[in-house]
Every structure is written in structure tokens, then in C-alpha cells.
């Protein structure tokens, strides 16, 4: 919403607001959103990620010889034959962090390995010959779970029959994983992930219909930006939730949370069925200025109504009735400055456009578009007609400049706007 998507003209022209500080709502929705958009883009320094470019260039351009360590990362080496019946072999593969431990160092443009029982570490120079050190470790208890099964069938010409191979792939989940990336001794990335193993059943198939999982992660980039997933909590046949925030120093740029209740049944070894999705709630906060809150009592009913509208895209009455049903299944509102007053509503609107349909000829095909309705004057706009580069030029131009500059650190390809 706040980075001006679309190219078409706007129904509401106006002057853009300035950045910095907290936006104050003074009765003009467009100015307030414009000011918030500018503050959002300004929250990220476009040159704050320049140090990643020489790392990417070194990995792309230097083509370090990895033949000496390739076998250590061949997952087939972890396969363990557990039984054989006729022409069928049964294997188990356990992916465990400690099995990849060791120090991997570039010497004379070749990766070399030395054993290390406490970590997995990679050391190499970036394009500016600054030493890059990537280190990963695990700690705490660990539980083995199995997540999938592979089947491989091969024709045996000598027996004129098929040979089968089954491989049950598992993962050893630790309580804690830590990873860091340093550049010339300075930490540029740190990652901490924690897992609650309480509801994981050891040596069993991970089953979404009966296993719970709690995960938290925290990523710090260049000792400045923090992405904090404070909790992802999955509860089998109960209410699951997730919350996150992105901050620059002490300033929270964006935060959000979501929750929903589900009923899931097991349909077989590698297949589950979601039977219901209810009590859906989601919210997003931008700089404390703008809050978006959505609620849906029945996700399946909303999906069915939208599908029904799509099935009737050549029937105006049926399409609009179905879309009206869809809009009745949820609410999505916009608030300012954490106030409880609804400033705008977000819904789906019906838009028709000419279309040639054989053999009927020229007809009207209907489609839905997200729309925003402001409470201040009851004006309604399609997103693509309101949040445009012409209506919000400062936000749009600053956003393009930010993305183009940051993207060059990670790819030589240019973004096609």
C-alpha cells in the first residue's frame, strides 16, 4: 500500500508530506499515508548493505575448487540400509548438523577441510580480500523426526522387473541453532533460532495432525537491523499463531501477528488434509502510524465465495452476489496512531472490462480488485488507481532508489519496473 504500486492515474492528487518523526493525522488521509510511506522508506539506509556486494562477487567470480569437500555434503553418504526384501531396499537418512561439522577454508583457491567437533565453519576472502567467516553451531537437546519418504523405481534388465528403493528422510531438531557471518572481524549477520522440543515425538513421523511446534528466530544484520520472529507456534487441531517485527536500532519499522484455528486429519504417510480454518486474525503495524487489522471467522467459506465469483466472471449478477458474500466473510480495517477509530476499510470490488469470448463475441468479463474506502469522505478507490507513482511520487521514487541500490549488492540483474 505504501510504496505506490501501479502506473495508472490517481483520483486524488495532492502534495507529499515530509519524512522523519511520527506522522500526525490532521484530517487528510492522503497526506498522512504519503508521510508514513516516506518514513517507511527512509527507515532503511540504501547504502547499509553495500558490504555484501564483495562477498557475492567473490562467490560468483572466483569459482573456488570444491572437489575436496564435495563428498562431505553428499546426502547419499548419510543413507543407512535398514533392510532388504527381494529387489527392494529400505533406507533411512538422518540430516544432522553435527554430521557436517568441520572447518572449511579456501587455500590457493581450493576448499580444504579439517575436522572440528564443535562447529561448521567456512573461511574465504571476499572480492576486497577481507576475510569472511561463516560459523554455525547447535546446542541443547536433540530429537529425531522423520518428515518424508522417497521411492525410487528402476528397471532391472537382467531380471526384467523393477527394483525399488525406499528412503525415509529424517531431521535431527536441536533446541538451539546459532550462526554468524563476520567480515574482517566485524559481525555482519547473526542468527539465533530456538525450538521447543516438548511436543516432538522422538523417532516418529512428524504429523501435522497431532504434533505441535514452537520456533523463535532472531536475525541481526550489520549490527543495525533486527528481524525478530518472536514466536511461531503451531498447535495441531488448535490455535496457531505467529508474530514478527523488523527494527532499525530502537525504532520498530514494521510489526505484525497472525493467528488461526485449524482442524487437520492424517490421510496417509505423507499426506494431510486441512478440514477447517477458523478464527483467523491478522494485524500489521507500520511505524506506529498505520495499523491494518483483519478478521475472518471461516477461511474455507471465504475461499469458496471467491471461487464462486471466479466461476461466474461472465455473469455480472452472479459475480457481484458472490463477491458480496466474500466481503461478508471477513473484515479488514485501517487505523491511525493506534487509535480505535476506523479510518478506512479494505474490501474486494467488482470491475468489468471488455473481452472477446468465442463463440459469444464481445462480452464483459468481471474480476475482483482490492479497494480502499475512506471514512472521512466515503470515497472509494481501487488500490491500483490510488497508490500510484503519480499520486505518491516521493514515496515511489525513493522506494525505487532504495530497492535498486540494495539489489545491486546481491545481483547484477536490473529490476524491470
CSV table of C-alpha atoms in Angstrom, one decimal:
chain,number,residue,atom,x,y,z
A,1,UNK,CA,0.0,0.0,0.0
A,2,UNK,CA,2.7,2.4,1.0
A,3,UNK,CA,5.2,2.0,-1.9
A,4,UNK,CA,2.9,3.1,-4.7
A,5,UNK,CA,2.0,0.0,-6.7
A,6,UNK,CA,0.7,0.5,-10.3
A,7,UNK,CA,1.1,3.0,-13.0
A,8,UNK,CA,-2.4,4.4,-13.7
A,9,UNK,CA,-3.6,7.9,-12.7
A,10,UNK,CA,-5.0,8.8,-9.4
A,11,UNK,CA,-8.4,10.1,-8.4
A,12,UNK,CA,-6.8,12.1,-5.6
A,13,UNK,CA,-3.8,14.3,-6.3
A,14,UNK,CA,-2.0,16.2,-3.6
A,15,UNK,CA,1.3,17.4,-2.2
A,16,UNK,CA,3.5,14.8,-0.4
A,17,UNK,CA,4.4,15.2,3.2
A,18,UNK,CA,7.9,15.2,4.7
A,19,UNK,CA,9.8,12.3,6.4
A,20,UNK,CA,11.2,11.9,9.9
A,21,UNK,CA,9.5,11.6,13.2
A,22,UNK,CA,5.9,10.3,13.8
A,23,UNK,CA,3.2,11.2,11.4
A,24,UNK,CA,0.3,13.2,12.8
A,25,UNK,CA,-3.1,12.7,11.4
A,26,UNK,CA,-4.8,16.1,10.8
A,27,UNK,CA,-7.7,15.0,8.6
A,28,UNK,CA,-6.1,14.4,5.2
A,29,UNK,CA,-5.8,10.7,4.5
A,30,UNK,CA,-3.5,11.0,1.5
A,31,UNK,CA,-1.0,13.3,3.2
A,32,UNK,CA,-0.9,11.1,6.2
A,33,UNK,CA,-0.3,7.9,4.2
A,34,UNK,CA,2.2,9.8,2.0
A,35,UNK,CA,4.2,10.9,5.0
A,36,UNK,CA,4.1,7.4,6.5
A,37,UNK,CA,5.3,5.9,3.2
A,38,UNK,CA,8.2,8.3,3.1
A,39,UNK,CA,9.1,7.5,6.7
A,40,UNK,CA,8.9,3.8,6.0
A,41,UNK,CA,11.3,4.0,3.0
A,42,UNK,CA,13.6,6.4,5.0
A,43,UNK,CA,13.8,3.8,7.8
A,44,UNK,CA,16.3,1.8,5.6
A,45,UNK,CA,19.6,3.2,4.6
A,46,UNK,CA,20.2,2.4,0.9
A,47,UNK,CA,23.9,2.0,1.4
A,48,UNK,CA,23.7,0.0,4.6
A,49,UNK,CA,24.1,-3.3,2.7
A,50,UNK,CA,27.0,-2.3,0.4
A,51,UNK,CA,29.4,-4.6,2.3
A,52,UNK,CA,27.5,-7.7,0.9
A,53,UNK,CA,28.5,-7.0,-2.7
A,54,UNK,CA,32.1,-8.1,-2.5
A,55,UNK,CA,31.0,-11.3,-0.8
A,56,UNK,CA,28.6,-12.1,-3.6
A,57,UNK,CA,31.2,-11.2,-6.2
A,58,UNK,CA,33.8,-13.5,-4.7
A,59,UNK,CA,31.4,-16.4,-4.6
A,60,UNK,CA,30.3,-15.8,-8.2
A,61,UNK,CA,33.6,-14.9,-9.8
A,62,UNK,CA,36.3,-16.8,-8.1
A,63,UNK,CA,34.9,-20.3,-8.6
A,64,UNK,CA,36.8,-21.9,-5.7
A,65,UNK,CA,37.6,-25.6,-6.4
A,66,UNK,CA,35.3,-27.6,-4.1
A,67,UNK,CA,36.2,-31.1,-5.2
A,68,UNK,CA,38.0,-31.8,-1.9
A,69,UNK,CA,34.8,-31.3,0.2
A,70,UNK,CA,32.0,-32.3,-2.2
A,71,UNK,CA,31.7,-35.8,-0.7
A,72,UNK,CA,31.1,-34.3,2.8
A,73,UNK,CA,27.9,-32.7,1.5
A,74,UNK,CA,26.6,-35.6,-0.5
A,75,UNK,CA,23.4,-36.6,1.4
A,76,UNK,CA,23.6,-40.1,-0.1
A,77,UNK,CA,26.5,-40.7,2.2
A,78,UNK,CA,24.1,-40.5,5.1
A,79,UNK,CA,21.8,-43.3,3.9
A,80,UNK,CA,21.7,-46.3,6.1
A,81,UNK,CA,20.4,-49.6,4.8
A,82,UNK,CA,18.0,-51.0,7.3
A,83,UNK,CA,16.5,-54.0,5.5
A,84,UNK,CA,16.2,-55.7,2.1
A,85,UNK,CA,13.3,-57.8,0.8
A,86,UNK,CA,13.9,-59.3,-2.6
A,87,UNK,CA,14.6,-56.5,-5.1
A,88,UNK,CA,13.5,-53.8,-2.6
A,89,UNK,CA,15.9,-51.9,-0.3
A,90,UNK,CA,14.8,-49.8,2.7
A,91,UNK,CA,17.0,-46.9,3.8
A,92,UNK,CA,16.9,-44.2,6.4
A,93,UNK,CA,18.6,-40.9,6.0
A,94,UNK,CA,19.1,-38.6,9.0
A,95,UNK,CA,20.1,-35.0,8.4
A,96,UNK,CA,22.0,-33.9,11.5
A,97,UNK,CA,24.0,-30.7,11.8
A,98,UNK,CA,26.9,-32.4,13.6
A,99,UNK,CA,27.5,-34.7,10.6
A,100,UNK,CA,28.5,-31.6,8.6
A,101,UNK,CA,30.8,-30.2,11.3
A,102,UNK,CA,34.3,-29.2,10.3
A,103,UNK,CA,36.4,-26.2,9.2
A,104,UNK,CA,36.3,-25.5,5.5
A,105,UNK,CA,38.9,-22.9,4.4
A,106,UNK,CA,39.9,-21.6,1.0
A,107,UNK,CA,43.6,-22.0,0.4
A,108,UNK,CA,45.0,-21.2,-3.0
A,109,UNK,CA,41.5,-21.0,-4.5
A,110,UNK,CA,40.7,-24.5,-3.2
A,111,UNK,CA,38.4,-25.5,-0.4
A,112,UNK,CA,40.2,-27.6,2.3
A,113,UNK,CA,38.7,-29.5,5.2
A,114,UNK,CA,39.9,-30.0,8.7
A,115,UNK,CA,37.9,-31.8,11.4
A,116,UNK,CA,36.2,-29.8,14.2
A,117,UNK,CA,33.8,-31.5,16.6
A,118,UNK,CA,32.0,-28.3,17.8
A,119,UNK,CA,31.1,-26.3,14.7
A,120,UNK,CA,30.7,-26.0,11.0
A,121,UNK,CA,32.8,-23.1,9.7
A,122,UNK,CA,33.6,-21.6,6.3
A,123,UNK,CA,36.5,-19.2,5.8
A,124,UNK,CA,37.2,-17.4,2.5
A,125,UNK,CA,38.2,-13.9,1.2
A,126,UNK,CA,35.7,-11.6,-0.4
A,127,UNK,CA,36.4,-9.6,-3.6
A,128,UNK,CA,38.2,-7.0,-1.5
A,129,UNK,CA,40.3,-9.7,0.2
A,130,UNK,CA,38.5,-9.2,3.5
A,131,UNK,CA,38.2,-12.4,5.5
A,132,UNK,CA,34.7,-13.8,5.6
A,133,UNK,CA,33.9,-16.3,8.4
A,134,UNK,CA,30.6,-18.2,8.4
A,135,UNK,CA,30.0,-20.3,11.6
A,136,UNK,CA,27.1,-22.4,12.6
A,137,UNK,CA,26.6,-24.4,15.8
A,138,UNK,CA,23.9,-26.3,17.6
A,139,UNK,CA,23.3,-26.8,21.3
A,140,UNK,CA,20.9,-28.3,23.8
A,141,UNK,CA,18.9,-31.5,23.5
A,142,UNK,CA,18.0,-33.0,20.1
A,143,UNK,CA,15.1,-35.1,18.8
A,144,UNK,CA,15.0,-37.1,15.6
A,145,UNK,CA,11.8,-36.9,13.5
A,146,UNK,CA,11.0,-38.2,10.0
A,147,UNK,CA,9.5,-35.8,7.5
A,148,UNK,CA,9.1,-37.6,4.2
A,149,UNK,CA,9.6,-40.8,2.3
A,150,UNK,CA,11.1,-41.1,-1.2
A,151,UNK,CA,10.5,-44.0,-3.6
A,152,UNK,CA,12.8,-44.8,-6.5
A,153,UNK,CA,11.9,-47.4,-9.1
A,154,UNK,CA,14.5,-48.7,-11.6
A,155,UNK,CA,14.1,-51.2,-14.3
A,156,UNK,CA,16.4,-54.2,-14.0
A,157,UNK,CA,17.1,-55.6,-17.5
A,158,UNK,CA,18.7,-58.7,-16.2
A,159,UNK,CA,15.6,-59.8,-14.2
A,160,UNK,CA,13.2,-57.9,-16.5
A,161,UNK,CA,11.5,-56.5,-13.4
A,162,UNK,CA,11.6,-53.3,-11.3
A,163,UNK,CA,13.9,-52.8,-8.3
A,164,UNK,CA,12.5,-50.5,-5.6
A,165,UNK,CA,14.3,-48.3,-3.1
A,166,UNK,CA,12.6,-46.6,-0.2
A,167,UNK,CA,14.3,-43.8,1.7
A,168,UNK,CA,12.8,-42.4,4.9
A,169,UNK,CA,14.3,-38.9,5.4
A,170,UNK,CA,14.6,-37.5,8.9
A,171,UNK,CA,15.9,-34.4,10.6
A,172,UNK,CA,17.6,-34.1,14.0
A,173,UNK,CA,16.0,-31.0,15.5
A,174,UNK,CA,18.1,-29.3,18.1
A,175,UNK,CA,17.0,-26.9,20.8
A,176,UNK,CA,19.1,-24.0,19.6
A,177,UNK,CA,21.0,-23.1,16.4
A,178,UNK,CA,23.3,-20.1,16.2
A,179,UNK,CA,25.0,-18.8,13.1
A,180,UNK,CA,27.2,-15.8,12.4
A,181,UNK,CA,28.9,-14.2,9.5
A,182,UNK,CA,31.9,-11.9,10.1
A,183,UNK,CA,33.7,-9.7,7.6
A,184,UNK,CA,37.2,-8.5,8.5
A,185,UNK,CA,36.3,-9.4,12.1
A,186,UNK,CA,33.0,-7.5,12.2
A,187,UNK,CA,29.8,-9.4,12.7
A,188,UNK,CA,27.5,-8.6,9.7
A,189,UNK,CA,24.9,-11.3,10.3
A,190,UNK,CA,23.9,-13.2,13.5
A,191,UNK,CA,21.1,-15.7,13.7
A,192,UNK,CA,19.6,-17.5,16.7
A,193,UNK,CA,16.8,-20.0,16.3
A,194,UNK,CA,15.3,-21.9,19.2
A,195,UNK,CA,12.9,-24.9,19.1
A,196,UNK,CA,10.6,-26.2,21.7
A,197,UNK,CA,11.0,-30.0,21.6
A,198,UNK,CA,8.4,-30.8,24.2
A,199,UNK,CA,5.7,-31.9,21.8
A,200,UNK,CA,8.0,-33.7,19.3
A,201,UNK,CA,7.8,-37.4,19.5
A,202,UNK,CA,11.2,-39.0,19.1
A,203,UNK,CA,11.9,-41.2,16.1
A,204,UNK,CA,8.3,-40.7,14.8
A,205,UNK,CA,6.9,-39.3,11.6
A,206,UNK,CA,6.2,-35.5,12.1
A,207,UNK,CA,2.4,-35.4,11.8
A,208,UNK,CA,0.7,-32.0,11.4
A,209,UNK,CA,-2.5,-33.6,12.7
A,210,UNK,CA,-1.0,-34.4,16.2
A,211,UNK,CA,2.4,-32.7,16.6
A,212,UNK,CA,3.0,-29.2,17.9
A,213,UNK,CA,6.0,-27.0,17.2
A,214,UNK,CA,7.2,-23.7,18.7
A,215,UNK,CA,10.0,-21.8,17.0
A,216,UNK,CA,11.6,-18.4,17.6
A,217,UNK,CA,14.3,-16.7,15.4
A,218,UNK,CA,16.2,-13.5,15.6
A,219,UNK,CA,18.4,-12.1,12.8
A,220,UNK,CA,20.6,-9.1,13.2
A,221,UNK,CA,22.1,-7.5,10.1
A,222,UNK,CA,25.2,-5.2,10.2
A,223,UNK,CA,24.6,-4.7,13.9
A,224,UNK,CA,21.7,-2.4,13.0
A,225,UNK,CA,18.6,-4.1,11.5
A,226,UNK,CA,16.8,-6.8,13.5
A,227,UNK,CA,14.2,-9.3,12.2
A,228,UNK,CA,12.7,-10.9,15.2
A,229,UNK,CA,10.2,-13.7,14.8
A,230,UNK,CA,9.3,-13.7,18.4
A,231,UNK,CA,7.2,-16.8,18.1
A,232,UNK,CA,5.8,-19.2,15.6
A,233,UNK,CA,3.5,-21.6,17.5
A,234,UNK,CA,1.8,-24.4,15.6
A,235,UNK,CA,-0.8,-26.3,17.5
A,236,UNK,CA,-2.3,-29.4,15.9
A,237,UNK,CA,-6.0,-29.1,15.8
A,238,UNK,CA,-5.9,-25.9,17.8
A,239,UNK,CA,-5.0,-22.3,17.5
A,240,UNK,CA,-1.6,-21.5,15.9
A,241,UNK,CA,0.0,-18.1,15.9
A,242,UNK,CA,3.0,-16.1,14.7
A,243,UNK,CA,4.4,-12.7,15.4
A,244,UNK,CA,7.3,-10.7,13.9
A,245,UNK,CA,9.0,-7.3,13.9
A,246,UNK,CA,11.6,-5.5,11.8
A,247,UNK,CA,13.5,-2.8,13.5
A,248,UNK,CA,16.3,-0.3,12.9
A,249,UNK,CA,18.1,0.2,16.3
A,250,UNK,CA,15.4,1.1,18.8
A,251,UNK,CA,12.8,2.0,16.1
A,252,UNK,CA,10.3,-0.7,15.2
A,253,UNK,CA,9.6,-0.2,11.5
A,254,UNK,CA,7.1,-2.9,10.9
A,255,UNK,CA,5.5,-5.5,13.2
A,256,UNK,CA,2.7,-8.0,12.8
A,257,UNK,CA,1.0,-11.0,14.1
A,258,UNK,CA,-1.5,-13.6,12.9
A,259,UNK,CA,-3.4,-16.5,14.4
A,260,UNK,CA,-5.9,-19.1,13.3
A,261,UNK,CA,-7.5,-22.3,14.4
A,262,UNK,CA,-7.3,-25.4,12.3
A,263,UNK,CA,-8.6,-29.0,12.1
A,264,UNK,CA,-6.2,-31.3,10.3
A,265,UNK,CA,-6.5,-35.1,9.6
A,266,UNK,CA,-3.9,-37.6,8.6
A,267,UNK,CA,-4.6,-39.0,5.1
A,268,UNK,CA,-1.5,-41.2,4.9
A,269,UNK,CA,2.2,-41.3,5.5
A,270,UNK,CA,3.0,-38.1,3.5
A,271,UNK,CA,-0.4,-36.6,3.2
A,272,UNK,CA,-2.6,-34.5,5.5
A,273,UNK,CA,-5.9,-32.7,4.9
A,274,UNK,CA,-6.9,-29.3,6.3
A,275,UNK,CA,-10.5,-29.7,7.2
A,276,UNK,CA,-11.2,-26.3,8.6
A,277,UNK,CA,-9.5,-22.9,9.1
A,278,UNK,CA,-11.3,-20.6,11.5
A,279,UNK,CA,-10.9,-17.7,13.9
A,280,UNK,CA,-8.4,-16.0,11.6
A,281,UNK,CA,-6.9,-12.8,12.9
A,282,UNK,CA,-4.1,-10.7,11.5
A,283,UNK,CA,-2.6,-7.3,12.1
A,284,UNK,CA,0.2,-5.2,10.7
A,285,UNK,CA,1.7,-2.0,12.2
A,286,UNK,CA,3.8,0.5,10.2
A,287,UNK,CA,5.9,2.7,12.4
A,288,UNK,CA,3.1,3.1,14.9
A,289,UNK,CA,1.4,5.4,12.4
A,290,UNK,CA,-0.8,3.0,10.4
A,291,UNK,CA,-2.4,-0.2,11.6
A,292,UNK,CA,-4.2,-2.8,9.5
A,293,UNK,CA,-6.3,-5.4,11.2
A,294,UNK,CA,-8.2,-8.2,9.6
A,295,UNK,CA,-10.5,-10.9,10.9
A,296,UNK,CA,-12.2,-13.9,9.3
A,297,UNK,CA,-14.4,-16.5,11.1
A,298,UNK,CA,-14.3,-19.1,8.3
A,299,UNK,CA,-11.4,-19.2,5.9
A,300,UNK,CA,-13.0,-22.0,3.8
A,301,UNK,CA,-16.2,-20.0,3.4
A,302,UNK,CA,-14.2,-17.0,2.2
A,303,UNK,CA,-12.3,-19.2,-0.3
A,304,UNK,CA,-15.5,-20.8,-1.6
A,305,UNK,CA,-17.1,-17.4,-2.1
A,306,UNK,CA,-14.1,-16.1,-4.1
A,307,UNK,CA,-14.0,-19.3,-6.1
A,308,UNK,CA,-17.7,-18.9,-6.8
A,309,UNK,CA,-17.2,-15.4,-8.1
A,310,UNK,CA,-14.4,-16.5,-10.4
A,311,UNK,CA,-16.6,-19.3,-11.7
A,312,UNK,CA,-19.2,-16.6,-12.7
A,313,UNK,CA,-16.9,-14.0,-14.2
A,314,UNK,CA,-19.1,-13.6,-17.3
A,315,UNK,CA,-22.4,-13.3,-15.2
A,316,UNK,CA,-22.5,-9.8,-13.7
A,317,UNK,CA,-25.3,-10.5,-11.2
A,318,UNK,CA,-23.9,-13.9,-10.0
A,319,UNK,CA,-20.3,-12.4,-9.8
A,320,UNK,CA,-21.3,-9.4,-7.7
A,321,UNK,CA,-23.5,-11.6,-5.4
A,322,UNK,CA,-20.6,-14.0,-4.8
A,323,UNK,CA,-18.2,-11.1,-4.2
A,324,UNK,CA,-20.7,-9.6,-1.8
A,325,UNK,CA,-20.7,-12.9,0.0
A,326,UNK,CA,-17.0,-13.0,0.1
A,327,UNK,CA,-16.8,-9.5,1.6
A,328,UNK,CA,-19.3,-10.5,4.3
A,329,UNK,CA,-16.9,-13.3,5.5
A,330,UNK,CA,-14.2,-11.0,6.7
A,331,UNK,CA,-13.3,-7.5,7.8
A,332,UNK,CA,-10.2,-5.5,7.2
A,333,UNK,CA,-9.8,-2.0,8.6
A,334,UNK,CA,-7.2,0.7,8.7
A,335,UNK,CA,-6.4,2.7,11.8
A,336,UNK,CA,-4.0,5.6,12.5
A,337,UNK,CA,-1.7,6.1,15.5
A,338,UNK,CA,-3.1,3.1,17.4
A,339,UNK,CA,-6.5,4.8,17.7
A,340,UNK,CA,-9.6,2.6,17.7
A,341,UNK,CA,-11.3,4.8,15.1
A,342,UNK,CA,-11.7,3.1,11.7
A,343,UNK,CA,-10.1,5.4,9.1
A,344,UNK,CA,-10.6,3.1,6.1
A,345,UNK,CA,-12.0,-0.3,5.1
A,346,UNK,CA,-10.4,-2.8,2.7
A,347,UNK,CA,-12.7,-4.9,0.6
A,348,UNK,CA,-12.9,-6.5,-2.8
A,349,UNK,CA,-14.6,-4.6,-5.6
A,350,UNK,CA,-16.2,-5.8,-8.9
A,351,UNK,CA,-14.7,-4.4,-12.1
A,352,UNK,CA,-15.8,-5.3,-15.6
A,353,UNK,CA,-13.8,-5.0,-18.8
A,354,UNK,CA,-14.5,-5.9,-22.5
A,355,UNK,CA,-13.4,-9.3,-23.5
A,356,UNK,CA,-13.8,-11.3,-26.7
A,357,UNK,CA,-15.1,-14.8,-25.9
A,358,UNK,CA,-15.6,-17.4,-28.6
A,359,UNK,CA,-18.3,-18.0,-29.8
A,360,UNK,CA,-20.3,-15.4,-27.9
A,361,UNK,CA,-18.3,-12.5,-29.3
A,362,UNK,CA,-17.7,-9.3,-27.2
A,363,UNK,CA,-18.7,-9.8,-23.6
A,364,UNK,CA,-17.9,-8.2,-20.2
A,365,UNK,CA,-15.5,-10.2,-18.0
A,366,UNK,CA,-15.7,-9.4,-14.3
A,367,UNK,CA,-12.8,-9.5,-11.9
A,368,UNK,CA,-12.2,-8.5,-8.3
A,369,UNK,CA,-9.7,-5.9,-7.2
A,370,UNK,CA,-8.8,-4.8,-3.7
A,371,UNK,CA,-10.4,-1.4,-2.9
A,372,UNK,CA,-10.0,1.1,-0.1
A,373,UNK,CA,-12.9,3.2,1.3
A,374,UNK,CA,-12.0,6.2,3.5
A,375,UNK,CA,-14.4,7.0,6.3
A,376,UNK,CA,-13.6,10.8,6.2
A,377,UNK,CA,-15.5,11.3,2.9
A,378,UNK,CA,-16.7,7.8,2.0
A,379,UNK,CA,-14.6,7.9,-1.2
A,380,UNK,CA,-13.6,4.5,-2.7
A,381,UNK,CA,-10.6,3.7,-4.9
A,382,UNK,CA,-9.1,0.6,-6.3
A,383,UNK,CA,-5.6,0.2,-4.9
A,384,UNK,CA,-4.1,0.3,-8.4
A,385,UNK,CA,-5.8,3.6,-9.0
A,386,UNK,CA,-4.9,5.2,-5.7
A,387,UNK,CA,-1.5,4.1,-4.7
A,388,UNK,CA,0.3,5.2,-7.8
A,389,UNK,CA,3.6,6.7,-8.7
A,390,UNK,CA,1.9,9.9,-9.9
A,391,UNK,CA,-0.1,10.3,-6.7
A,392,UNK,CA,2.8,9.4,-4.4
A,393,UNK,CA,5.9,10.5,-6.4
A,394,UNK,CA,8.3,10.9,-3.5
A,395,UNK,CA,7.5,7.6,-2.0
A,396,UNK,CA,7.7,5.8,-5.3
A,397,UNK,CA,11.0,7.4,-6.4
A,398,UNK,CA,12.7,6.9,-3.0
A,399,UNK,CA,11.4,3.3,-2.9
A,400,UNK,CA,12.8,2.6,-6.4
A,401,UNK,CA,16.1,4.1,-5.5
A,402,UNK,CA,16.3,2.1,-2.3
A,403,UNK,CA,15.5,-1.2,-3.9
A,404,UNK,CA,17.7,-0.6,-6.9
A,405,UNK,CA,20.7,0.3,-4.7
A,406,UNK,CA,20.3,-2.6,-2.3
A,407,UNK,CA,19.6,-5.1,-5.1
A,408,UNK,CA,22.9,-4.4,-6.8
A,409,UNK,CA,24.7,-5.8,-3.8
A,410,UNK,CA,23.0,-9.2,-4.3
A,411,UNK,CA,22.7,-9.4,-8.1
A,412,UNK,CA,23.9,-7.9,-11.3
A,413,UNK,CA,20.5,-8.1,-12.9
A,414,UNK,CA,18.5,-4.9,-13.1
A,415,UNK,CA,14.9,-4.7,-11.9
A,416,UNK,CA,12.3,-4.2,-14.6
A,417,UNK,CA,9.9,-1.7,-13.1
